Amino acid sequence: VKTHGKNGYAVYTSDMLNNSIEELKLETDLRKALDNNEFLLHYQPQICNKSGGIVGVEALIRWNHPKLGLIYPDKFINLAEETGLIIQIGEWVIRQACIQNKKWQNSGIKPFKIAVNLSTQQFFKLNLVEYVKKVLDQTGLAPEYLALEITESMAMDFNYSLKVLRQLKDIGVCISIDDFGTGYSSLSYLKNFPIDYLKIDRSFVSDIMVDDHDVNIVKAIITLAHNLGLKVIAEGVETKDQLHFLKKYKCDEIQGYLFSKPISAEQFEENYTN
Ligand code: C2E
Ligand code: CA
Ligand code: CA
Ligand code: CA
C-alpha cells in the first residue's frame, strides 16, 4: 500500500473516499460487508465519577475492509443510511453488543451496561421494539444492561417517539440522549420522555477550560438533568482538568481518551480483567 505522508495509510484511505468512483465501490463493498463478517465493535469504558469503576461501555462500530483496512463510522454510516443498509447493520450491532456483554458477565466480571448507538432510521423502523426484545431473550442479557443512545433528532415526531420510548422502557432497557445540546432540544420532551441519561457532547466538554460559555452550558446541563432525575455522562473527556471540573459539578459518569480510547474486546479483557 502506498504510504504517503506521516499518516500513511490513513491519508491514502481518505483520499480514496473523496473520489466518487471509489464511493460507488465502497457501496458495493458495504453491501457485502455483513455477509463477509467485516464489521466489528470497539468498546469505550464509561467510568463512575464517584467510585472510579467501569459502569458501562459504549459499543462503536468499525469496518475491517479487506483492502482499505479499518474504516471508522464517520466514513460509512452516512452511506449505510442512504442505502438503507443501516437497518441490518444496526441490528447486527445490537445483537453483537448483547452477545459480548453477556459473555463478559458469564466470565464473572462485575456487570456493566453496554450502550448502542441507534440511527434515526432504526428508531423509526416498526420492528425496533420487537427486535430488541427478541435479542435480549435470545442472548439472555438482562435489559438493564443494555442502553440505547438516541439523538435529539429522533424526538421530532413527539407522539411517535414517546410511544416507542415507553415501549422500550417497558422492556427495561436504558435510554440515553446522545450529543446532548447539539440538536433540537425541547424541555418538554426531557420532561415527558422516559430517559435515563443525558450525554454531554464532546464539543462542550473540550472547551470547558478555555470558554466561559461552555463552562456555564455544562454546569446547566448537569443541574437540569439532576433536577429531572436523570444521570449525566460527559463524552470526550481528554484532560485531568476537565475531569476535575466534571467531578466538582457532580457529573455522574465520564467517557473519553483520558481513561481509554475505544478498544477491541480482546484488549478490553487484557486491560480490565485478569
Ligand atoms: P458518538 O456516538 O458521539 O461516539 C463518540 C465518538 O467520539 C467515537 O468516535 C469515539 O471514538 C470518539 N471519542 C471518544 N472519546 C473521545 C475523546 O476523548 N476525544 C475525541 N476526540 N474523541 C473521542 P467513532 O467511534 O469514530 O464514532 C463516531 C460516530 O459514529 C459516533 O459518535 C456515532 O454517532 C456513530 N456510530 C458509531 N458506532 C455506531 C453504530 O453502531 N451505529 C450507528 N448508527 N452509529 C454509530
Ligand atoms: Ca454515542
Ligand atoms: Ca456522543
Ligand atoms: Ca458527539
mmCIF file of C-alpha atoms and ligand atoms in Angstrom:
data_model
loop_
_atom_site.group_PDB
_atom_site.id
_atom_site.type_symbol
_atom_site.label_atom_id
_atom_site.label_comp_id
_atom_site.label_asym_id
_atom_site.label_seq_id
_atom_site.Cartn_x
_atom_site.Cartn_y
_atom_site.Cartn_z
ATOM 1 C CA VAL A 1 0.000 0.000 0.000
ATOM 2 C CA LYS A 2 1.141 3.483 -0.902
ATOM 3 C CA THR A 3 2.110 5.260 2.262
ATOM 4 C CA HIS A 4 2.476 8.968 1.649
ATOM 5 C CA GLY A 5 2.851 11.490 4.419
ATOM 6 C CA LYS A 6 3.158 10.821 8.078
ATOM 7 C CA ASN A 7 -0.287 9.319 8.347
ATOM 8 C CA GLY A 8 0.474 6.907 5.529
ATOM 9 C CA TYR A 9 -2.414 4.533 5.250
ATOM 10 C CA ALA A 10 -4.966 6.919 6.733
ATOM 11 C CA VAL A 11 -4.177 9.622 4.169
ATOM 12 C CA TYR A 12 -4.500 7.150 1.339
ATOM 13 C CA THR A 13 -7.840 5.966 2.678
ATOM 14 C CA SER A 14 -9.456 9.366 2.986
ATOM 15 C CA ASP A 15 -8.158 10.414 -0.435
ATOM 16 C CA MET A 16 -9.814 7.382 -1.918
ATOM 17 C CA LEU A 17 -13.091 8.053 -0.177
ATOM 18 C CA ASN A 18 -13.202 11.558 -1.559
ATOM 19 C CA ASN A 19 -13.338 10.109 -5.022
ATOM 20 C CA SER A 20 -16.881 9.397 -6.176
ATOM 21 C CA ILE A 21 -15.943 6.336 -8.218
ATOM 22 C CA GLU A 22 -14.379 4.898 -5.131
ATOM 23 C CA GLU A 23 -17.511 5.744 -3.191
ATOM 24 C CA LEU A 24 -19.512 3.640 -5.600
ATOM 25 C CA LYS A 25 -17.116 0.779 -4.996
ATOM 26 C CA LEU A 26 -17.449 1.369 -1.300
ATOM 27 C CA GLU A 27 -21.202 0.993 -1.589
ATOM 28 C CA THR A 28 -20.773 -2.331 -3.396
ATOM 29 C CA ASP A 29 -18.373 -3.411 -0.681
ATOM 30 C CA LEU A 30 -20.685 -2.228 2.077
ATOM 31 C CA ARG A 31 -23.443 -4.427 0.692
ATOM 32 C CA LYS A 32 -21.210 -7.453 1.138
ATOM 33 C CA ALA A 33 -19.633 -6.465 4.412
ATOM 34 C CA LEU A 34 -22.218 -8.051 6.704
ATOM 35 C CA ASP A 35 -22.123 -11.395 4.893
ATOM 36 C CA ASN A 36 -18.341 -11.301 4.885
ATOM 37 C CA ASN A 37 -18.206 -10.647 8.601
ATOM 38 C CA GLU A 38 -16.210 -7.462 8.167
ATOM 39 C CA PHE A 39 -17.782 -5.400 10.948
ATOM 40 C CA LEU A 40 -16.517 -5.351 14.490
ATOM 41 C CA LEU A 41 -17.229 -3.414 17.626
ATOM 42 C CA HIS A 42 -14.817 -1.468 19.741
ATOM 43 C CA TYR A 43 -15.702 -0.642 23.312
ATOM 44 C CA GLN A 44 -15.030 2.541 25.244
ATOM 45 C CA PRO A 45 -15.341 2.370 29.024
ATOM 46 C CA GLN A 46 -17.654 4.701 30.943
ATOM 47 C CA ILE A 47 -16.341 5.487 34.395
ATOM 48 C CA CYS A 48 -18.321 6.337 37.518
ATOM 49 C CA ASN A 49 -17.009 9.607 38.903
ATOM 50 C CA LYS A 50 -17.638 8.526 42.478
ATOM 51 C CA SER A 51 -16.247 5.008 42.525
ATOM 52 C CA GLY A 52 -13.799 5.240 39.635
ATOM 53 C CA GLY A 53 -15.108 1.872 38.420
ATOM 54 C CA ILE A 54 -16.343 0.894 34.975
ATOM 55 C CA VAL A 55 -20.137 1.169 34.919
ATOM 56 C CA GLY A 56 -20.610 0.879 31.185
ATOM 57 C CA VAL A 57 -19.054 0.650 27.753
ATOM 58 C CA GLU A 58 -20.161 2.254 24.523
ATOM 59 C CA ALA A 59 -20.074 -0.063 21.517
ATOM 60 C CA LEU A 60 -18.679 1.696 18.438
ATOM 61 C CA ILE A 61 -18.720 0.060 15.027
ATOM 62 C CA ARG A 62 -15.699 -0.350 12.782
ATOM 63 C CA TRP A 63 -15.445 -1.865 9.337
ATOM 64 C CA ASN A 64 -12.460 -4.035 8.609
ATOM 65 C CA HIS A 65 -12.345 -3.504 4.851
ATOM 66 C CA PRO A 66 -10.368 -6.204 3.007
ATOM 67 C CA LYS A 67 -8.316 -3.659 1.041
ATOM 68 C CA LEU A 68 -8.580 -0.384 2.953
ATOM 69 C CA GLY A 69 -8.159 -1.728 6.450
ATOM 70 C CA LEU A 70 -10.047 -0.389 9.447
ATOM 71 C CA ILE A 71 -12.651 2.214 8.478
ATOM 72 C CA TYR A 72 -14.316 4.417 11.106
ATOM 73 C CA PRO A 73 -18.070 5.068 11.208
ATOM 74 C CA ASP A 74 -17.774 8.692 10.093
ATOM 75 C CA LYS A 75 -16.693 7.276 6.703
ATOM 76 C CA PHE A 76 -19.534 4.805 6.154
ATOM 77 C CA ILE A 77 -22.543 5.429 8.443
ATOM 78 C CA ASN A 78 -23.942 8.090 6.091
ATOM 79 C CA LEU A 79 -23.605 5.731 3.167
ATOM 80 C CA ALA A 80 -25.268 2.992 5.203
ATOM 81 C CA GLU A 81 -28.134 5.361 5.925
ATOM 82 C CA GLU A 82 -28.529 6.498 2.321
ATOM 83 C CA THR A 83 -28.637 2.905 1.090
ATOM 84 C CA GLY A 84 -30.872 1.612 3.871
ATOM 85 C CA LEU A 85 -28.169 -0.872 4.859
ATOM 86 C CA ILE A 86 -28.098 0.798 8.275
ATOM 87 C CA ILE A 87 -31.085 -1.271 9.361
ATOM 88 C CA GLN A 88 -29.331 -4.604 9.014
ATOM 89 C CA ILE A 89 -26.024 -3.207 10.213
ATOM 90 C CA GLY A 90 -27.731 -1.639 13.209
ATOM 91 C CA GLU A 91 -29.452 -4.907 14.061
ATOM 92 C CA TRP A 92 -26.106 -6.655 13.895
ATOM 93 C CA VAL A 93 -24.678 -4.072 16.318
ATOM 94 C CA ILE A 94 -27.482 -4.593 18.855
ATOM 95 C CA ARG A 95 -27.096 -8.354 18.700
ATOM 96 C CA GLN A 96 -23.304 -8.330 18.837
ATOM 97 C CA ALA A 97 -23.282 -5.903 21.765
ATOM 98 C CA CYS A 98 -25.702 -8.065 23.763
ATOM 99 C CA ILE A 99 -23.758 -11.241 22.982
ATOM 100 C CA GLN A 100 -20.494 -9.610 24.071
ATOM 101 C CA ASN A 101 -21.880 -8.145 27.263
ATOM 102 C CA LYS A 102 -23.466 -11.463 28.246
ATOM 103 C CA LYS A 103 -20.130 -13.148 27.571
ATOM 104 C CA TRP A 104 -18.369 -10.716 29.894
ATOM 105 C CA GLN A 105 -20.978 -11.278 32.567
ATOM 106 C CA ASN A 106 -20.609 -15.029 32.243
ATOM 107 C CA SER A 107 -16.867 -14.667 32.700
ATOM 108 C CA GLY A 108 -17.546 -13.332 36.168
ATOM 109 C CA ILE A 109 -16.556 -9.679 35.852
ATOM 110 C CA LYS A 110 -18.689 -7.057 37.565
ATOM 111 C CA PRO A 111 -21.691 -6.416 35.286
ATOM 112 C CA PHE A 112 -21.965 -3.099 33.459
ATOM 113 C CA LYS A 113 -24.276 -1.708 30.809
ATOM 114 C CA ILE A 114 -23.424 -1.697 27.126
ATOM 115 C CA ALA A 115 -24.515 1.327 25.094
ATOM 116 C CA VAL A 116 -25.504 1.052 21.441
ATOM 117 C CA ASN A 117 -25.991 3.962 19.029
ATOM 118 C CA LEU A 118 -29.287 3.935 17.155
ATOM 119 C CA SER A 119 -29.598 5.630 13.796
ATOM 120 C CA THR A 120 -32.702 7.667 13.060
ATOM 121 C CA GLN A 121 -33.921 5.117 10.531
ATOM 122 C CA GLN A 122 -33.579 2.351 13.058
ATOM 123 C CA PHE A 123 -35.522 4.325 15.613
ATOM 124 C CA PHE A 124 -38.415 4.831 13.206
ATOM 125 C CA LYS A 125 -38.411 1.238 11.960
ATOM 126 C CA LEU A 126 -41.574 -0.508 13.089
ATOM 127 C CA ASN A 127 -39.981 -3.652 14.461
ATOM 128 C CA LEU A 128 -37.335 -1.984 16.663
ATOM 129 C CA VAL A 129 -39.002 -2.785 19.969
ATOM 130 C CA GLU A 130 -39.720 -6.375 18.950
ATOM 131 C CA TYR A 131 -36.191 -6.786 17.701
ATOM 132 C CA VAL A 132 -34.628 -5.558 20.948
ATOM 133 C CA LYS A 133 -36.912 -7.818 22.956
ATOM 134 C CA LYS A 134 -36.024 -10.807 20.811
ATOM 135 C CA VAL A 135 -32.276 -10.241 21.059
ATOM 136 C CA LEU A 136 -32.424 -9.843 24.845
ATOM 137 C CA ASP A 137 -34.400 -13.090 25.031
ATOM 138 C CA GLN A 138 -32.036 -14.968 22.764
ATOM 139 C CA THR A 139 -28.837 -13.750 24.372
ATOM 140 C CA GLY A 140 -30.105 -13.862 27.950
ATOM 141 C CA LEU A 141 -28.806 -10.354 28.682
ATOM 142 C CA ALA A 142 -30.861 -8.614 31.379
ATOM 143 C CA PRO A 143 -32.431 -5.467 29.879
ATOM 144 C CA GLU A 144 -30.929 -3.057 32.408
ATOM 145 C CA TYR A 145 -27.514 -3.885 30.950
ATOM 146 C CA LEU A 146 -28.436 -2.543 27.514
ATOM 147 C CA ALA A 147 -28.543 1.218 26.919
ATOM 148 C CA LEU A 148 -29.818 2.681 23.666
ATOM 149 C CA GLU A 149 -28.343 6.015 22.618
ATOM 150 C CA ILE A 150 -30.684 8.178 20.614
ATOM 151 C CA THR A 151 -30.200 11.731 19.380
ATOM 152 C CA GLU A 152 -32.386 14.776 19.670
ATOM 153 C CA SER A 153 -33.446 14.406 16.023
ATOM 154 C CA MET A 154 -35.405 11.294 16.987
ATOM 155 C CA ALA A 155 -37.700 13.405 19.148
ATOM 156 C CA MET A 156 -39.072 15.216 16.116
ATOM 157 C CA ASP A 157 -42.285 13.247 15.961
ATOM 158 C CA PHE A 158 -43.201 13.765 19.595
ATOM 159 C CA ASN A 159 -46.083 11.309 19.882
ATOM 160 C CA TYR A 160 -44.464 8.517 17.939
ATOM 161 C CA SER A 161 -41.158 8.924 19.774
ATOM 162 C CA LEU A 162 -42.889 8.926 23.124
ATOM 163 C CA LYS A 163 -44.684 5.717 22.225
ATOM 164 C CA VAL A 164 -41.513 3.927 21.138
ATOM 165 C CA LEU A 165 -39.544 5.118 24.149
ATOM 166 C CA ARG A 166 -42.262 3.965 26.529
ATOM 167 C CA GLN A 167 -42.290 0.540 24.895
ATOM 168 C CA LEU A 168 -38.509 0.337 25.203
ATOM 169 C CA LYS A 169 -38.729 1.414 28.835
ATOM 170 C CA ASP A 170 -41.346 -1.289 29.413
ATOM 171 C CA ILE A 171 -38.803 -3.846 28.267
ATOM 172 C CA GLY A 172 -36.427 -2.375 30.846
ATOM 173 C CA VAL A 173 -33.556 -1.034 28.738
ATOM 174 C CA CYS A 174 -31.824 2.295 29.499
ATOM 175 C CA ILE A 175 -32.327 5.283 27.224
ATOM 176 C CA SER A 176 -29.656 7.944 26.727
ATOM 177 C CA ILE A 177 -29.806 11.164 24.754
ATOM 178 C CA ASP A 178 -26.528 11.335 22.836
ATOM 179 C CA ASP A 179 -24.697 14.520 21.796
ATOM 180 C CA PHE A 180 -26.991 16.462 24.078
ATOM 181 C CA GLY A 181 -27.121 20.167 23.354
ATOM 182 C CA THR A 182 -26.097 19.986 19.703
ATOM 183 C CA GLY A 183 -29.504 19.357 18.201
ATOM 184 C CA TYR A 184 -33.036 20.468 18.555
ATOM 185 C CA SER A 185 -33.702 20.419 22.291
ATOM 186 C CA SER A 186 -37.018 20.956 23.895
ATOM 187 C CA LEU A 187 -37.558 20.958 27.617
ATOM 188 C CA SER A 188 -40.937 19.352 27.130
ATOM 189 C CA TYR A 189 -39.501 16.158 25.741
ATOM 190 C CA LEU A 190 -36.945 15.982 28.535
ATOM 191 C CA LYS A 191 -39.836 16.199 30.934
ATOM 192 C CA ASN A 192 -42.079 13.722 29.158
ATOM 193 C CA PHE A 193 -39.768 11.133 27.640
ATOM 194 C CA PRO A 194 -38.693 8.202 29.801
ATOM 195 C CA ILE A 195 -34.976 8.966 29.602
ATOM 196 C CA ASP A 196 -32.245 7.759 31.953
ATOM 197 C CA TYR A 197 -29.136 9.608 30.778
ATOM 198 C CA LEU A 198 -28.030 12.770 29.057
ATOM 199 C CA LYS A 199 -24.662 12.607 27.313
ATOM 200 C CA ILE A 200 -22.972 15.992 27.148
ATOM 201 C CA ASP A 201 -21.482 16.404 23.714
ATOM 202 C CA ARG A 202 -17.709 16.481 23.358
ATOM 203 C CA SER A 203 -17.848 19.950 21.791
ATOM 204 C CA PHE A 204 -18.882 21.434 25.156
ATOM 205 C CA VAL A 205 -16.523 19.310 27.216
ATOM 206 C CA SER A 206 -13.482 20.083 25.101
ATOM 207 C CA ASP A 207 -13.696 23.814 25.748
ATOM 208 C CA ILE A 208 -14.656 23.959 29.423
ATOM 209 C CA MET A 209 -11.142 25.020 30.388
ATOM 210 C CA VAL A 210 -10.989 27.847 27.863
ATOM 211 C CA ASP A 211 -14.503 29.097 27.239
ATOM 212 C CA ASP A 212 -16.761 30.529 29.981
ATOM 213 C CA HIS A 213 -19.841 29.878 27.893
ATOM 214 C CA ASP A 214 -19.077 26.177 27.720
ATOM 215 C CA VAL A 215 -18.446 26.108 31.458
ATOM 216 C CA ASN A 216 -21.902 27.503 32.021
ATOM 217 C CA ILE A 217 -23.532 25.217 29.484
ATOM 218 C CA VAL A 218 -22.012 22.135 31.081
ATOM 219 C CA LYS A 219 -22.986 23.249 34.590
ATOM 220 C CA ALA A 220 -26.524 23.983 33.378
ATOM 221 C CA ILE A 221 -26.910 20.622 31.663
ATOM 222 C CA ILE A 222 -25.787 18.769 34.788
ATOM 223 C CA THR A 223 -28.155 20.762 37.014
ATOM 224 C CA LEU A 224 -31.048 20.389 34.592
ATOM 225 C CA ALA A 225 -30.516 16.643 34.287
ATOM 226 C CA HIS A 226 -30.284 16.102 38.021
ATOM 227 C CA ASN A 227 -33.395 18.173 38.649
ATOM 228 C CA LEU A 228 -35.245 15.912 36.220
ATOM 229 C CA GLY A 229 -33.879 12.786 37.876
ATOM 230 C CA LEU A 230 -31.527 11.928 35.017
ATOM 231 C CA LYS A 231 -27.886 10.935 35.137
ATOM 232 C CA VAL A 232 -25.203 12.679 33.106
ATOM 233 C CA ILE A 233 -22.320 11.252 31.105
ATOM 234 C CA ALA A 234 -19.660 13.573 29.734
ATOM 235 C CA GLU A 235 -18.115 12.373 26.486
ATOM 236 C CA GLY A 236 -14.747 13.261 25.005
ATOM 237 C CA VAL A 237 -13.002 13.811 28.336
ATOM 238 C CA GLU A 238 -9.331 14.143 27.451
ATOM 239 C CA THR A 239 -7.630 16.028 30.284
ATOM 240 C CA LYS A 240 -7.343 15.884 34.054
ATOM 241 C CA ASP A 241 -8.550 19.480 34.289
ATOM 242 C CA GLN A 242 -11.747 18.531 32.501
ATOM 243 C CA LEU A 243 -12.157 15.559 34.804
ATOM 244 C CA HIS A 244 -11.703 17.704 37.923
ATOM 245 C CA PHE A 245 -14.240 20.202 36.676
ATOM 246 C CA LEU A 246 -16.761 17.448 35.902
ATOM 247 C CA LYS A 247 -16.229 15.857 39.308
ATOM 248 C CA LYS A 248 -16.653 19.186 41.037
ATOM 249 C CA TYR A 249 -20.020 19.720 39.356
ATOM 250 C CA LYS A 250 -21.116 16.145 40.067
ATOM 251 C CA CYS A 251 -21.258 14.769 36.562
ATOM 252 C CA ASP A 252 -22.102 11.100 37.130
ATOM 253 C CA GLU A 253 -20.009 9.332 34.513
ATOM 254 C CA ILE A 254 -17.185 10.164 32.183
ATOM 255 C CA GLN A 255 -16.055 8.706 28.905
ATOM 256 C CA GLY A 256 -13.031 9.764 26.896
ATOM 257 C CA TYR A 257 -9.446 9.273 25.849
ATOM 258 C CA LEU A 258 -8.255 10.305 29.336
ATOM 259 C CA PHE A 259 -9.417 6.952 30.578
ATOM 260 C CA SER A 260 -9.380 4.883 27.388
ATOM 261 C CA LYS A 261 -9.856 5.033 23.651
ATOM 262 C CA PRO A 262 -12.391 2.604 22.199
ATOM 263 C CA ILE A 263 -10.678 -0.803 22.147
ATOM 264 C CA SER A 264 -11.339 -4.317 20.908
ATOM 265 C CA ALA A 265 -12.982 -6.912 23.160
ATOM 266 C CA GLU A 266 -9.638 -8.709 23.497
ATOM 267 C CA GLN A 267 -7.865 -5.522 24.510
ATOM 268 C CA PHE A 268 -10.641 -4.725 26.948
ATOM 269 C CA GLU A 269 -10.240 -8.077 28.635
ATOM 270 C CA GLU A 270 -6.486 -7.669 28.769
ATOM 271 C CA ASN A 271 -6.779 -4.229 30.355
ATOM 272 C CA TYR A 272 -9.598 -4.781 32.804
ATOM 273 C CA THR A 273 -9.691 -8.435 33.805
ATOM 274 C CA ASN A 274 -7.153 -10.932 34.971
HETATM 275 P P1 C2E B 1 -20.639 9.244 19.113
HETATM 276 O O1 C2E B 1 -21.787 8.364 19.423
HETATM 277 O O2 C2E B 1 -20.721 10.652 19.599
HETATM 278 O O3 C2E B 1 -19.366 8.491 19.690
HETATM 279 C C1 C2E B 1 -18.265 9.140 20.264
HETATM 280 C C2 C2E B 1 -17.139 9.289 19.272
HETATM 281 O O4 C2E B 1 -16.108 10.078 19.881
HETATM 282 C C3 C2E B 1 -16.461 7.989 18.903
HETATM 283 O O5 C2E B 1 -15.993 8.100 17.565
HETATM 284 C C4 C2E B 1 -15.301 7.931 19.871
HETATM 285 O O6 C2E B 1 -14.230 7.145 19.411
HETATM 286 C C5 C2E B 1 -14.910 9.360 19.938
HETATM 287 N N1 C2E B 1 -14.265 9.700 21.207
HETATM 288 C C6 C2E B 1 -14.438 9.105 22.403
HETATM 289 N N2 C2E B 1 -13.704 9.707 23.356
HETATM 290 C C7 C2E B 1 -13.033 10.711 22.754
HETATM 291 C C8 C2E B 1 -12.106 11.721 23.223
HETATM 292 O O7 C2E B 1 -11.744 11.793 24.388
HETATM 293 N N3 C2E B 1 -11.649 12.609 22.292
HETATM 294 C C9 C2E B 1 -12.023 12.568 20.977
HETATM 295 N N4 C2E B 1 -11.505 13.472 20.152
HETATM 296 N N5 C2E B 1 -12.894 11.636 20.517
HETATM 297 C C10 C2E B 1 -13.400 10.729 21.389
HETATM 298 P P2 C2E B 1 -16.245 6.961 16.480
HETATM 299 O O8 C2E B 1 -16.093 5.607 17.110
HETATM 300 O O9 C2E B 1 -15.419 7.270 15.296
HETATM 301 O O10 C2E B 1 -17.779 7.134 16.144
HETATM 302 C C11 C2E B 1 -18.240 8.282 15.502
HETATM 303 C C12 C2E B 1 -19.739 8.322 15.438
HETATM 304 O O11 C2E B 1 -20.246 7.275 14.613
HETATM 305 C C13 C2E B 1 -20.399 8.095 16.793
HETATM 306 O O12 C2E B 1 -20.392 9.296 17.517
HETATM 307 C C14 C2E B 1 -21.777 7.647 16.380
HETATM 308 O O13 C2E B 1 -22.606 8.740 16.082
HETATM 309 C C15 C2E B 1 -21.509 6.902 15.103
HETATM 310 N N6 C2E B 1 -21.525 5.432 15.379
HETATM 311 C C16 C2E B 1 -20.579 4.669 15.928
HETATM 312 N N7 C2E B 1 -20.979 3.383 16.024
HETATM 313 C C17 C2E B 1 -22.251 3.359 15.533
HETATM 314 C C18 C2E B 1 -23.236 2.320 15.370
HETATM 315 O O14 C2E B 1 -23.056 1.153 15.726
HETATM 316 N N8 C2E B 1 -24.432 2.687 14.806
HETATM 317 C C19 C2E B 1 -24.694 3.976 14.442
HETATM 318 N N9 C2E B 1 -25.895 4.254 13.899
HETATM 319 N N10 C2E B 1 -23.799 4.968 14.586
HETATM 320 C C20 C2E B 1 -22.586 4.659 15.126
HETATM 321 CA CA CA B 2 -22.896 7.651 21.129
HETATM 322 CA CA CA B 3 -21.969 11.139 21.501
HETATM 323 CA CA CA B 4 -20.572 13.556 19.899
#
